[in-house]
Short mmCIF file of C-alpha atoms in Angstrom, two decimals:
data_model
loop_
_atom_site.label_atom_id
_atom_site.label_comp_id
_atom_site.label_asym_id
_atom_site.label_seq_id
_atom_site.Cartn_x
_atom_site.Cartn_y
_atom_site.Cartn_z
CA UNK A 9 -68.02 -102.91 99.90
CA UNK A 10 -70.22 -101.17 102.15
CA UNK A 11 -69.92 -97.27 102.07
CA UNK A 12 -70.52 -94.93 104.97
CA UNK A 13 -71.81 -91.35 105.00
CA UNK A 14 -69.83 -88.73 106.44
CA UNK A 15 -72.34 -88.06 109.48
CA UNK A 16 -72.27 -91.46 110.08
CA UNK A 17 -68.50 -91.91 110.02
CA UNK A 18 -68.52 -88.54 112.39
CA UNK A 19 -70.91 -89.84 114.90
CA UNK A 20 -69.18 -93.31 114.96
CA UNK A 21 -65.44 -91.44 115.47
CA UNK A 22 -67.41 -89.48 117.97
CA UNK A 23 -68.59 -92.52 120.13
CA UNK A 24 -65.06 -93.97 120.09
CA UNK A 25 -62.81 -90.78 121.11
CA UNK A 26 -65.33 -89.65 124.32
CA UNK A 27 -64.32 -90.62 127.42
CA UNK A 28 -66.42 -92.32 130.02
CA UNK A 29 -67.57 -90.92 132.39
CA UNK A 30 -65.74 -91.20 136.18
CA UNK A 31 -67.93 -93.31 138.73
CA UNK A 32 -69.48 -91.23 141.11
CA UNK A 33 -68.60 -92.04 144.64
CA UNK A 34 -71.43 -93.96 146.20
CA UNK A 35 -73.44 -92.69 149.17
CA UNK A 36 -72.00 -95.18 151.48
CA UNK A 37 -68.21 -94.35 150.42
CA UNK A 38 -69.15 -90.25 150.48
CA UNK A 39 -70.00 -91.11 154.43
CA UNK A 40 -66.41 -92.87 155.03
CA UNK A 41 -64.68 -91.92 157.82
CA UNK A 42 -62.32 -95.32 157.92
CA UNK A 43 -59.39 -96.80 155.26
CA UNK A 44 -56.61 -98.18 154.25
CA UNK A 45 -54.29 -96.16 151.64
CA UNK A 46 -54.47 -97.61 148.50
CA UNK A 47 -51.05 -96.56 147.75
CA UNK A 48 -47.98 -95.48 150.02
CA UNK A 49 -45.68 -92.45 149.58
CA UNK A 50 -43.34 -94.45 147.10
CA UNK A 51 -40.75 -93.99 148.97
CA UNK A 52 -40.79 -96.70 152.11
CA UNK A 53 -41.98 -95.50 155.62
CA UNK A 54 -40.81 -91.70 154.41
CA UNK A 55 -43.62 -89.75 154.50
CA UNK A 56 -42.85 -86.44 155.07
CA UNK A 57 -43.56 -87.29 158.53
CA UNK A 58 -47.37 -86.90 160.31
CA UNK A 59 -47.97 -83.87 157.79
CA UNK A 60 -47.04 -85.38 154.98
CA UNK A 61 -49.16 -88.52 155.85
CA UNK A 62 -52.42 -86.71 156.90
CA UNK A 63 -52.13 -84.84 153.07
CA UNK A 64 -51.65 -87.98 151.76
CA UNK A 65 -54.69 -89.42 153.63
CA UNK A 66 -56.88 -86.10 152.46
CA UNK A 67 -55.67 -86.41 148.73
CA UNK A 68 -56.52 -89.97 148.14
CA UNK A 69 -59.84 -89.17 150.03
CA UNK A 70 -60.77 -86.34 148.01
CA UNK A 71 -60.06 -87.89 144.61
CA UNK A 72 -62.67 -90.83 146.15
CA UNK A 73 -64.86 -87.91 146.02
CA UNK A 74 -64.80 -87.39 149.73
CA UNK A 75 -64.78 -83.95 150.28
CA UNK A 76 -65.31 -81.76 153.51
CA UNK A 77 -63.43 -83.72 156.00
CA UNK A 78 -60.18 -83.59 158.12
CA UNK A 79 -57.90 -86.68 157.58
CA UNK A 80 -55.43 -87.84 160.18
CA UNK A 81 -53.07 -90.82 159.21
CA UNK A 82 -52.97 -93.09 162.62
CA UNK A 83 -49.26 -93.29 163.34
CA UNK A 84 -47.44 -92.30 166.58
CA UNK A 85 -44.76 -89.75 166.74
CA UNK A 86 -41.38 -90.52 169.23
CA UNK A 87 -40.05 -87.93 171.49
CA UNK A 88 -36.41 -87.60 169.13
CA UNK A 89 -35.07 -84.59 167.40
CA UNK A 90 -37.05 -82.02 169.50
CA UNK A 91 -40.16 -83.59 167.99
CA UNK A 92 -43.26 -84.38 171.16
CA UNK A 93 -44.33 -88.15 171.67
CA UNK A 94 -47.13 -88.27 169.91
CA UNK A 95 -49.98 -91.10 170.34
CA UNK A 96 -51.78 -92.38 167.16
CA UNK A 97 -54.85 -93.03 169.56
CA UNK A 98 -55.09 -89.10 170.29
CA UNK A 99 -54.91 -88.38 166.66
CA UNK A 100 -57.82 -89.91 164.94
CA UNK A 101 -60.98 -88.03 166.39
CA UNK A 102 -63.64 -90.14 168.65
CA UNK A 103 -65.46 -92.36 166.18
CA UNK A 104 -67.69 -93.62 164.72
CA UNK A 105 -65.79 -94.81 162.01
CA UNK A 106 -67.44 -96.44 158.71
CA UNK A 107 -65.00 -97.98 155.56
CA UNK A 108 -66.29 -97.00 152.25
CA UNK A 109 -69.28 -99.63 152.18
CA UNK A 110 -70.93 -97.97 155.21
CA UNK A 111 -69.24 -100.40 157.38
CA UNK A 112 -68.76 -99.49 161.27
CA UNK A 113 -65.06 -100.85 162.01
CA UNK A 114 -64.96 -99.56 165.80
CA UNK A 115 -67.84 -96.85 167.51
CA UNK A 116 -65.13 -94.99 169.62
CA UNK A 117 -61.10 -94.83 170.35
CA UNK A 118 -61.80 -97.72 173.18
CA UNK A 119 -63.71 -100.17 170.68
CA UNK A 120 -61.03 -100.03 168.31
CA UNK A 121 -58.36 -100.96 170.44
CA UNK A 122 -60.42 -103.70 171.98
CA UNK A 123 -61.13 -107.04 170.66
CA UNK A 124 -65.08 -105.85 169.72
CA UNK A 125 -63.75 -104.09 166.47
CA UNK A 126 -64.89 -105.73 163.37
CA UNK A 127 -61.49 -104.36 161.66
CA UNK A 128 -60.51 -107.78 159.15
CA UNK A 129 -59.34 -108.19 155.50
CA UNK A 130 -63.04 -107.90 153.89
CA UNK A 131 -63.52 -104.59 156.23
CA UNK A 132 -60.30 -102.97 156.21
CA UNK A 133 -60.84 -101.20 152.48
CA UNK A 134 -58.99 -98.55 150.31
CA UNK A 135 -60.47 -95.40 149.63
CA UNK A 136 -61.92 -97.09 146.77
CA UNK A 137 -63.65 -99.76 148.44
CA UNK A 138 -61.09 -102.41 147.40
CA UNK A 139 -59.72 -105.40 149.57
CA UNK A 140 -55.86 -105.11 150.46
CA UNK A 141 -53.96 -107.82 149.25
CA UNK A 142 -53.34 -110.35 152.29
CA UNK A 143 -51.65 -113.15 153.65
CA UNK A 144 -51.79 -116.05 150.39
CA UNK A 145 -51.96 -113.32 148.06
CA UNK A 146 -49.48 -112.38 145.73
CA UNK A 147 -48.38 -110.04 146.79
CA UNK A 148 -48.63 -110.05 150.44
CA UNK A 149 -49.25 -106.43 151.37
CA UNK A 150 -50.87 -106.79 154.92
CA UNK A 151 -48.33 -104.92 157.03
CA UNK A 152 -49.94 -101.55 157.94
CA UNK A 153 -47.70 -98.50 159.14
CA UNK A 154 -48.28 -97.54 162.61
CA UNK A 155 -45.63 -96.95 164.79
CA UNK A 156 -47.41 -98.10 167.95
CA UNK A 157 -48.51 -100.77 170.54
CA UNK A 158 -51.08 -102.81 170.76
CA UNK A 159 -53.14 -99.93 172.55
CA UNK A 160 -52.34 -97.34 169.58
CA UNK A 161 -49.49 -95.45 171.96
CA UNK A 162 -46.38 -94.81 170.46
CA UNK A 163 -43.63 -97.20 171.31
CA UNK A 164 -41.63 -97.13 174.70
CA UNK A 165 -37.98 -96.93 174.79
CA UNK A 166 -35.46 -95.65 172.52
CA UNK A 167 -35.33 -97.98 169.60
CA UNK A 168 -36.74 -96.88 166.09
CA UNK A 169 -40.59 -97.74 165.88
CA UNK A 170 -41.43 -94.94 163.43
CA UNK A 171 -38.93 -94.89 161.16
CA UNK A 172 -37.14 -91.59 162.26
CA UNK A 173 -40.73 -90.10 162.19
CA UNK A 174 -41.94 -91.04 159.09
CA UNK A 175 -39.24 -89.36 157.54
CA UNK A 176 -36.28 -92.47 156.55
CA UNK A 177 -36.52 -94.48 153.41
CA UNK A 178 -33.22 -96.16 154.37
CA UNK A 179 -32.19 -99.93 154.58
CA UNK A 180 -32.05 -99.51 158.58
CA UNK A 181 -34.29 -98.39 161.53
CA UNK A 182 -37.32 -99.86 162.03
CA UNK A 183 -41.13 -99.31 161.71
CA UNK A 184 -44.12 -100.96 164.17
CA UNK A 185 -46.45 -102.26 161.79
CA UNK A 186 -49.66 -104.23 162.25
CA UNK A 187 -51.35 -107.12 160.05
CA UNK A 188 -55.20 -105.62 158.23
CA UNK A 189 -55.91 -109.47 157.32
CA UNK A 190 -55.60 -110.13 161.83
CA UNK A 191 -53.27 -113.06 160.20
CA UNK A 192 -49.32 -114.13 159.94
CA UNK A 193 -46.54 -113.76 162.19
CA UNK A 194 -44.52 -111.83 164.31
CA UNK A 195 -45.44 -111.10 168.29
CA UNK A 196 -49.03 -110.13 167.73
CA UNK A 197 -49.73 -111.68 164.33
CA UNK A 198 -53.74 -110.83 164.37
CA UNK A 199 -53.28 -107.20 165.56
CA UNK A 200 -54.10 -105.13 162.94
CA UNK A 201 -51.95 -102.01 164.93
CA UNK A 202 -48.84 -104.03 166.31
CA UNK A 203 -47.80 -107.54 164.88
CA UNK A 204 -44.45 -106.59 164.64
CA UNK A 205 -41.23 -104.05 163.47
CA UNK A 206 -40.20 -103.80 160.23
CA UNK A 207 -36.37 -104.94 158.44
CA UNK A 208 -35.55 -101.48 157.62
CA UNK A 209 -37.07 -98.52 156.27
CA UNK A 210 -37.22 -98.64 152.67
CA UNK A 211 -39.73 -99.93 150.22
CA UNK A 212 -38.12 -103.14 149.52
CA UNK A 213 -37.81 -103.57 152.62
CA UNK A 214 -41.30 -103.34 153.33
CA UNK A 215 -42.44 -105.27 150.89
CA UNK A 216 -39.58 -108.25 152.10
CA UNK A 217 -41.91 -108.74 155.06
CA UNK A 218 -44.87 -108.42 153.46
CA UNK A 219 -45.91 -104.69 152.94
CA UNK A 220 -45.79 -101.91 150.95
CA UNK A 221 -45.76 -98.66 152.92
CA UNK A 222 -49.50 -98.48 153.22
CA UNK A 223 -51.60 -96.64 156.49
CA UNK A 224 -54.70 -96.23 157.89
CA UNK A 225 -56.54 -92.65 157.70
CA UNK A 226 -59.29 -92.09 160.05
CA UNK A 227 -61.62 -88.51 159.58
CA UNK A 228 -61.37 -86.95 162.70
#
């Protein structure tokens, strides 16, 4: 049987028990200003409403290893409960906006609500750089939080398009959510801001149609 000296023995334990390092962010990713949450709150469409949404848009960002910009989630706001209308559109700062591969998605507010965005499944990435899970993948998770029509407004009318302002993670009420892949069903299935409203408010229920409380965060 072949014996081992103590140095060596150290120096082997030594190799197994230190951690690797974390990947740096790449240069492309540490110029994002463009993605897709990689996770939601956990809770459904409760987010602890626009606040609670832009934090979670600047956490995720920072532990990329994005640091020194302002994150706004793109989601409207309704006029209920004393709260202003608020339009996701006016939210999100004027563009440029690159995905973590150095991407440019849409060049200004106008270009990304027009049909000249290159927004799609391969360029609407997580913080990470990773693909969201689509329409034919298991499982589906293309239905994006937004709370707003086709020209990133927030909803007319009374009904519940933001799930009591991104604040309910109940079985009813409603969220507007768009498709990232630009493919499936609903009213406008290849908008990727308004394809259609949600069954209800809680995670289940958004992952029953094919989501799983995820958002878009643009650096304003």
């Amino acid at each position: 049987m072949l014996s081992l000296t103590l140095p060596v023995v150290i120096a082997a334990a030594s190799l197994v028990s230190t951690p690797s390092p974390s990947p740096r962010p790449t240069f492309a990713q540490q110029d994002m200003s463009f993605f897709i949450t990689s996770v939601g709150s956990g809770d459904g469409a409760n987010l602890g409403g626009l606040a609670g949404a832009d934090k979670h848009c600047a956490t995720l960002a920072e532990a990329a290893g994005v640091k020194g910009k302002t994150w706004h989630a793109a989601l409207s706001q309704q006029a209920v409960g004393g709260a202003p209308a608020v339009n996701a559109r006016d939210r999100i700062g004027k563009g440029p906006w690159k995905n973590a591969k150095g991407v440019v998605v849409a060049t200004s507010v106008d270009d990304l609500h027009s049909d000249a965005n290159t927004l799609s499944k391969e360029n609407s990435l997580t913080e990470k750089g990773a693909v969201v899970n689509g329409r034919g993948d298991t499982p589906n998770m293309h239905d994006v939080l937004t709370g707003s029509t086709l020209d990133g407004r927030v909803q007319p009318g009374d009904g519940d398009s933001t799930c009591s302002n991104w604040t309910s993670n109940a079985d009813t009420g409603s969220a507007s959510v768009g498709h990232h892949d630009r493919q499936g069903g609903g009213a406008n299935p290849t908008s990727w801001n308004f394809a259609h409203a949600s069954r209800g408010c809680g995670q289940k229920n958004l992952q029953a149609t094919g989501g799983n409380g995820l958002f878009y965060c643009f650096a304003t």
